[in-house]
Amino acid sequence: MTTIKSRAARTARVHFRRILILLGLMVAVIIGLNNLTFYLIRQPQNVGTAQMIYGWARLYKPMIYDSVDAKSVSFGFSWVRDIFDPVKVEDLTGETFFNFGISGATSFESYRLIQNMLNVHRPEQVFLDLESFYDAPMASRVEHQFDERILYINRDGSVNPTAKMHRLIKINTSGAALGFNFAFLETLYKQRAGVPIESLLPSYQRRDWRAEAKLIADMKTWMTVPSVPSDSDRGKGGNQVPQLNDLAAAVTLLCDAQVDIHLYEAPYICGGDGTVSRTGLALMQRLANTCKSNITYHSFRYPNAVTMEGMVREPAPSLFYRPDGHPRPSLGQMMLTRILSLQDEPGAPPLPKDFGADLMAMSDAEAQSWISNRAARCYGTWADGELDATIAEAKRLMPDWESRF
């Protein structure tokens, strides 16, 4: 009996050791895979694509940025992620670009990422999406995946001495790292197998205007039937005054670091009654008085030849918008062409005359008039001839856009 028990105990110990060895091998394989993938992600030919993969960006983007000497950087929520494909942007501008767009990013998260960025290396310029910087409620200043322990700078501006340790732990042990790595490797494999990158990245999906008859009808009504604005209609975000404290703090940091700032409102069919634009403009005008760098503020959020695509083009898959209304990377190329005055550069898309304007380059009276004019379009009031001219220009440029995008 003793011999039988002894053999059973030895067998149990052997099985236990084998299980431990197997678990150890599995952990080693996972750690090895994570580190190999992280190495591949940071390679110049892959890093742009990695920035466009959905999910887990709160973990990976701060760490990827360490390996990119970017001249330009964008910040904001998912609209920013979708609108700026670093590969396309670099082809257009000839300079390195990093996209810090994160799904659901709060204004405070973007502020913290800017703090961290300035400690790693300073770009020449940044692009900030105004609507991404509406102050979040204190209860949701950060989302659950946003781990400030991996940032080199604490909230108070002091150095975080444990950032590298926490990064190492996250890369090797977190489920987020494993999830992102599998998504990246799948994308890389399919890309190398010849699948066009536009077919792999969700940012390139297209809204199908053929299935949007009601929206098109609504747009035509908005553009042609005079109406009166209400507190929350027609403008993404409504007509209420946004709180922009995190934006002010971020711009102040960038000004002190002498980084040029390009604030913008992304292209959208309507921007409400102009309240948001006026609020953003007043803030930028105040901050510009003491800023050590240049500030521009471009608004594209109003009815124009681009944002009215659905009502001026035969119904077809959209050139400019995803199914959820997010902008596609084609809009990022057009915006940067306007903001950076790249119209004469090879490969730059043709722009309508009325597509975005730098409100900071105008006198305050001119800017207020411009805002009022564009806001009125959303409520059916156009200056003489503007609606017909806008539609005509859209139809003239559409064939070129269709061949590009």
C-alpha positions as semicolon CSV with decimal commas, in nm:
position;residue;x (nm);y (nm);z (nm)
1;M;0,000;0,000;0,000
2;T;0,285;0,232;0,091
3;T;0,453;0,160;-0,242
4;I;0,136;0,239;-0,432
5;K;0,093;0,567;-0,244
6;S;0,458;0,652;-0,304
7;R;0,425;0,587;-0,676
8;A;0,109;0,797;-0,693
9;A;0,283;1,083;-0,515
10;R;0,579;1,063;-0,751
11;T;0,346;1,056;-1,050
12;A;0,159;1,359;-0,918
13;R;0,486;1,546;-0,866
14;V;0,598;1,460;-1,220
15;H;0,269;1,580;-1,368
16;F;0,285;1,896;-1,158
17;R;0,639;1,969;-1,280
18;R;0,531;1,909;-1,638
19;I;0,239;2,147;-1,594
20;L;0,472;2,410;-1,448
21;I;0,716;2,362;-1,735
22;L;0,433;2,388;-1,987
23;L;0,301;2,703;-1,823
24;G;0,652;2,846;-1,817
25;L;0,696;2,771;-2,187
26;M;0,360;2,933;-2,265
27;V;0,456;3,245;-2,071
28;A;0,794;3,254;-2,246
29;V;0,627;3,222;-2,587
30;I;0,380;3,501;-2,508
31;I;0,655;3,729;-2,380
32;G;0,868;3,651;-2,683
33;L;0,577;3,712;-2,921
34;N;0,490;4,041;-2,751
35;N;0,847;4,168;-2,767
36;L;0,897;4,058;-3,128
37;T;0,571;4,224;-3,230
38;F;0,658;4,543;-3,044
39;Y;0,988;4,546;-3,236
40;L;0,805;4,504;-3,568
41;I;0,553;4,774;-3,481
42;R;0,829;5,031;-3,433
43;Q;0,994;4,966;-3,770
44;P;0,960;5,266;-4,005
45;Q;0,769;5,067;-4,267
46;N;0,512;4,949;-4,011
47;V;0,470;5,227;-3,757
48;G;0,222;5,429;-3,965
49;T;-0,012;5,133;-4,012
50;A;0,011;5,045;-3,642
51;Q;-0,126;5,388;-3,550
52;M;-0,443;5,321;-3,751
53;I;-0,535;4,987;-3,593
54;Y;-0,846;5,004;-3,378
55;G;-0,826;4,929;-3,007
56;W;-0,563;4,940;-2,733
57;A;-0,416;5,274;-2,849
58;R;-0,412;5,410;-2,492
59;L;-0,146;5,152;-2,413
60;Y;0,057;5,144;-2,732
61;K;0,065;5,492;-2,878
62;P;0,261;5,655;-2,593
63;M;0,521;5,379;-2,625
64;I;0,533;5,379;-3,005
65;Y;0,595;5,755;-3,002
66;D;0,935;5,698;-2,841
67;S;1,064;5,553;-3,168
68;V;0,921;5,818;-3,405
69;D;1,096;6,151;-3,455
70;A;0,776;6,318;-3,571
71;K;0,772;6,669;-3,714
72;S;0,392;6,684;-3,679
73;V;0,156;6,521;-3,428
74;S;-0,225;6,509;-3,402
75;F;-0,433;6,470;-3,085
76;G;-0,795;6,390;-3,013
77;F;-1,057;6,119;-3,019
78;S;-1,143;5,863;-3,289
79;W;-1,218;6,126;-3,553
80;V;-0,851;6,222;-3,533
81;R;-0,741;5,860;-3,558
82;D;-0,951;5,811;-3,872
83;I;-0,879;6,138;-4,049
84;F;-0,497;6,129;-4,048
85;D;-0,332;5,821;-4,199
86;P;0,038;5,886;-4,124
87;V;0,147;5,712;-4,444
88;K;-0,076;5,930;-4,662
89;V;0,011;6,243;-4,466
90;E;0,384;6,183;-4,500
91;D;0,344;6,125;-4,875
92;L;0,168;6,461;-4,898
93;T;0,387;6,671;-4,668
94;G;0,722;6,497;-4,700
95;E;0,763;6,503;-4,320
96;T;0,715;6,251;-4,042
97;F;0,374;6,245;-3,876
98;F;0,237;6,077;-3,564
99;N;-0,133;6,023;-3,495
100;F;-0,224;6,024;-3,125
101;G;-0,594;5,986;-3,203
102;I;-0,757;5,746;-2,956
103;S;-1,112;5,611;-2,954
104;G;-1,313;5,805;-2,698
105;A;-1,013;6,007;-2,583
106;T;-1,110;6,263;-2,321
107;S;-0,973;6,616;-2,322
108;F;-0,768;6,534;-2,012
109;E;-0,617;6,222;-2,169
110;S;-0,503;6,426;-2,469
111;Y;-0,358;6,689;-2,235
112;R;-0,162;6,418;-2,051
113;L;-0,035;6,274;-2,378
114;I;0,086;6,620;-2,479
115;Q;0,266;6,651;-2,145
116;N;0,436;6,319;-2,210
117;M;0,517;6,398;-2,575
118;L;0,701;6,716;-2,485
119;N;0,924;6,517;-2,252
120;V;1,013;6,261;-2,522
121;H;1,080;6,490;-2,819
122;R;0,917;6,807;-2,941
123;P;0,757;6,819;-3,285
124;E;0,750;7,134;-3,493
125;Q;0,371;7,149;-3,495
126;V;0,060;6,982;-3,360
127;F;-0,296;6,947;-3,490
128;L;-0,573;6,962;-3,230
129;D;-0,937;6,872;-3,296
130;L;-1,148;7,129;-3,110
131;E;-1,438;6,895;-3,036
132;S;-1,199;6,641;-2,885
133;F;-1,112;6,897;-2,620
134;Y;-1,453;6,965;-2,471
135;D;-1,385;6,918;-2,099
136;A;-1,492;6,577;-1,974
137;P;-1,676;6,545;-1,642
138;M;-1,441;6,485;-1,350
139;A;-1,585;6,134;-1,311
140;S;-1,465;6,036;-1,658
141;R;-1,144;6,234;-1,706
142;V;-0,969;5,910;-1,803
143;E;-1,102;5,586;-1,948
144;H;-1,027;5,252;-1,781
145;Q;-0,747;5,155;-2,022
146;F;-0,561;5,484;-1,979
147;D;-0,271;5,400;-1,745
148;E;-0,084;5,714;-1,645
149;R;0,189;5,501;-1,489
150;I;0,340;5,445;-1,836
151;L;0,377;5,821;-1,897
152;Y;0,715;5,977;-1,824
153;I;0,558;6,283;-1,663
154;N;0,321;6,294;-1,366
155;R;0,017;6,522;-1,357
156;D;0,209;6,786;-1,161
157;G;0,487;6,797;-1,421
158;S;0,738;6,595;-1,219
159;V;0,929;6,303;-1,370
160;N;0,775;5,957;-1,325
161;P;1,071;5,733;-1,229
162;T;0,875;5,408;-1,268
163;A;0,741;5,465;-1,621
164;K;0,988;5,229;-1,790
165;M;0,914;4,951;-1,543
166;H;0,540;4,982;-1,597
167;R;0,589;4,987;-1,974
168;L;0,789;4,666;-1,955
169;I;0,516;4,502;-1,750
170;K;0,243;4,618;-1,987
171;I;0,424;4,502;-2,301
172;N;0,489;4,156;-2,159
173;T;0,186;4,072;-1,950
174;S;-0,122;4,275;-2,041
175;G;-0,416;4,140;-2,234
176;A;-0,430;4,470;-2,422
177;A;-0,080;4,410;-2,557
178;L;-0,171;4,060;-2,669
179;G;-0,491;4,182;-2,836
180;F;-0,317;4,463;-3,021
181;N;-0,031;4,237;-3,127
182;F;-0,260;3,980;-3,285
183;A;-0,453;4,255;-3,466
184;F;-0,129;4,408;-3,592
185;L;0,022;4,076;-3,704
186;E;-0,297;3,983;-3,889
187;T;-0,296;4,319;-4,068
188;L;0,074;4,290;-4,151
189;Y;0,032;3,935;-4,285
190;K;-0,259;4,029;-4,511
191;Q;-0,081;4,343;-4,631
192;R;0,227;4,143;-4,729
193;A;0,000;3,892;-4,901
194;G;-0,111;4,172;-5,132
195;V;-0,435;4,289;-4,972
196;P;-0,465;4,669;-5,015
197;I;-0,422;4,848;-4,685
198;E;-0,744;5,042;-4,754
199;S;-0,930;4,710;-4,731
200;L;-0,775;4,628;-4,393
201;L;-0,807;4,949;-4,195
202;P;-1,157;5,044;-4,070
203;S;-1,078;5,413;-4,123
204;Y;-1,119;5,355;-4,498
205;Q;-1,469;5,209;-4,481
206;R;-1,727;5,411;-4,675
207;R;-2,072;5,541;-4,591
208;D;-2,308;5,425;-4,865
209;W;-2,513;5,725;-4,972
210;R;-2,745;5,490;-5,162
211;A;-2,879;5,376;-4,823
212;E;-2,906;5,726;-4,677
213;A;-3,211;5,867;-4,854
214;K;-3,356;6,016;-4,535
215;L;-3,029;6,186;-4,437
216;I;-2,990;6,329;-4,787
217;A;-3,347;6,461;-4,774
218;D;-3,280;6,615;-4,432
219;M;-2,963;6,781;-4,561
220;K;-3,150;6,934;-4,853
221;T;-3,414;7,065;-4,614
222;W;-3,153;7,215;-4,383
223;M;-2,980;7,387;-4,673
224;T;-3,287;7,532;-4,841
225;V;-3,565;7,588;-4,585
226;P;-3,506;7,882;-4,349
227;S;-3,535;7,785;-3,981
228;V;-3,431;7,905;-3,636
229;P;-3,150;7,740;-3,431
230;S;-3,234;7,569;-3,103
231;D;-3,009;7,475;-2,811
232;S;-2,913;7,131;-2,941
233;D;-2,971;7,066;-3,308
234;R;-2,801;7,018;-3,638
235;G;-2,450;7,082;-3,509
236;K;-2,233;6,800;-3,385
237;G;-2,220;6,891;-3,017
238;G;-2,516;7,125;-3,040
239;N;-2,522;7,499;-2,985
240;Q;-2,408;7,511;-2,624
241;V;-2,092;7,679;-2,498
242;P;-1,819;7,413;-2,449
243;Q;-1,582;7,422;-2,154
244;L;-1,224;7,418;-2,284
245;N;-1,002;7,423;-1,976
246;D;-0,794;7,121;-2,081
247;L;-0,747;7,273;-2,426
248;A;-0,624;7,597;-2,268
249;A;-0,379;7,404;-2,051
250;A;-0,254;7,201;-2,349
251;V;-0,208;7,506;-2,571
252;T;-0,021;7,684;-2,291
253;L;0,221;7,392;-2,263
254;L;0,276;7,389;-2,639
255;C;0,324;7,765;-2,653
256;D;0,587;7,752;-2,380
257;A;0,762;7,472;-2,572
258;Q;0,749;7,682;-2,893
259;V;0,551;7,420;-3,083
260;D;0,321;7,561;-3,353
261;I;-0,048;7,488;-3,294
262;H;-0,313;7,420;-3,557
263;L;-0,657;7,400;-3,397
264;Y;-0,936;7,287;-3,629
265;E;-1,300;7,190;-3,653
266;A;-1,324;6,881;-3,871
267;P;-1,537;6,883;-4,189
268;Y;-1,900;6,815;-4,107
269;I;-2,221;6,915;-4,281
270;C;-2,329;7,155;-4,003
271;G;-2,166;7,325;-3,709
272;G;-2,467;7,460;-3,527
273;D;-2,524;7,830;-3,478
274;G;-2,156;7,924;-3,445
275;T;-2,138;7,915;-3,065
276;V;-1,861;7,655;-3,063
277;S;-1,652;7,843;-3,320
278;R;-1,685;8,171;-3,132
279;T;-1,587;8,007;-2,804
280;G;-1,280;7,844;-2,955
281;L;-1,178;8,161;-3,134
282;A;-1,203;8,376;-2,821
283;L;-0,981;8,131;-2,633
284;M;-0,718;8,116;-2,908
285;Q;-0,713;8,494;-2,943
286;R;-0,649;8,528;-2,570
287;L;-0,376;8,263;-2,560
288;A;-0,206;8,401;-2,871
289;N;-0,124;8,723;-2,684
290;T;0,145;8,547;-2,481
291;C;0,222;8,245;-2,701
292;K;0,582;8,192;-2,813
293;S;0,471;7,998;-3,122
294;N;0,220;8,036;-3,403
295;I;-0,149;7,952;-3,364
296;T;-0,396;7,890;-3,645
297;Y;-0,763;7,799;-3,610
298;H;-0,932;7,652;-3,918
299;S;-1,302;7,578;-3,930
300;F;-1,425;7,323;-4,185
301;R;-1,749;7,243;-4,001
302;Y;-2,014;7,401;-4,220
303;P;-2,194;7,335;-4,552
304;N;-1,940;7,343;-4,836
305;A;-1,860;7,153;-5,155
306;V;-1,699;6,871;-4,957
307;T;-1,932;6,827;-4,660
308;M;-2,237;6,843;-4,889
309;E;-2,115;6,539;-5,084
310;G;-2,431;6,339;-5,012
311;M;-2,662;6,593;-5,175
312;V;-2,447;6,706;-5,469
313;R;-2,323;6,368;-5,595
314;E;-2,508;6,073;-5,738
315;P;-2,564;5,830;-5,447
316;A;-2,259;5,603;-5,417
317;P;-2,005;5,493;-5,155
318;S;-1,871;5,808;-4,990
319;L;-1,534;5,956;-5,070
320;F;-1,511;6,139;-4,739
321;Y;-1,710;5,964;-4,465
322;R;-1,727;5,627;-4,292
323;P;-2,060;5,451;-4,223
324;D;-2,067;5,598;-3,870
325;G;-2,009;5,951;-4,000
326;H;-1,643;5,961;-3,905
327;P;-1,415;6,130;-4,159
328;R;-1,201;5,915;-4,387
329;P;-0,827;5,986;-4,446
330;S;-0,916;6,164;-4,771
331;L;-1,049;6,452;-4,561
332;G;-0,725;6,467;-4,367
333;Q;-0,531;6,518;-4,689
334;M;-0,764;6,797;-4,795
335;M;-0,754;6,966;-4,456
336;L;-0,374;6,962;-4,440
337;T;-0,355;7,096;-4,794
338;R;-0,553;7,398;-4,675
339;I;-0,394;7,441;-4,330
340;L;-0,035;7,410;-4,456
341;S;-0,097;7,584;-4,793
342;L;0,013;7,281;-4,995
343;Q;-0,211;7,348;-5,296
344;D;0,086;7,371;-5,533
345;E;0,260;7,058;-5,406
346;P;0,267;6,746;-5,629
347;G;-0,004;6,506;-5,521
348;A;-0,210;6,763;-5,334
349;P;-0,586;6,722;-5,394
350;P;-0,772;7,012;-5,556
351;L;-0,967;7,222;-5,309
352;P;-1,285;7,424;-5,346
353;K;-1,236;7,796;-5,295
354;D;-1,464;7,778;-4,994
355;F;-1,323;7,494;-4,787
356;G;-1,198;7,600;-4,446
357;A;-1,054;7,930;-4,333
358;D;-0,805;8,040;-4,069
359;L;-1,009;8,251;-3,829
360;M;-0,690;8,368;-3,656
361;A;-0,572;8,528;-3,979
362;M;-0,880;8,754;-3,989
363;S;-0,972;9,057;-3,786
364;D;-1,221;8,975;-3,514
365;A;-1,500;9,147;-3,708
366;E;-1,418;8,949;-4,022
367;A;-1,405;8,622;-3,829
368;Q;-1,739;8,685;-3,659
369;S;-1,899;8,766;-3,994
370;W;-1,751;8,453;-4,151
371;I;-1,882;8,235;-3,866
372;S;-2,230;8,387;-3,890
373;N;-2,243;8,339;-4,267
374;R;-2,144;7,970;-4,253
375;A;-2,369;7,894;-3,957
376;A;-2,669;8,049;-4,135
377;R;-2,628;7,803;-4,422
378;C;-2,728;7,519;-4,190
379;Y;-3,058;7,695;-4,131
380;G;-3,141;7,757;-4,495
381;T;-2,998;8,107;-4,537
382;W;-2,725;8,162;-4,796
383;A;-2,578;8,482;-4,934
384;D;-2,688;8,553;-5,291
385;G;-2,557;8,291;-5,532
386;E;-2,350;8,099;-5,275
387;L;-2,555;7,779;-5,276
388;D;-2,557;7,747;-5,655
389;A;-2,184;7,829;-5,671
390;T;-2,104;7,569;-5,405
391;I;-2,299;7,295;-5,582
392;A;-2,145;7,384;-5,919
393;E;-1,792;7,373;-5,780
394;A;-1,856;7,039;-5,611
395;K;-1,977;6,888;-5,937
396;R;-1,673;7,028;-6,120
397;L;-1,422;6,883;-5,873
398;M;-1,599;6,553;-5,803
399;P;-1,444;6,356;-6,094
400;D;-1,093;6,444;-5,973
401;W;-1,179;6,348;-5,615
402;E;-1,331;6,019;-5,732
403;S;-1,010;5,931;-5,915
404;R;-0,801;6,003;-5,603
405;F;-1,009;5,874;-5,315
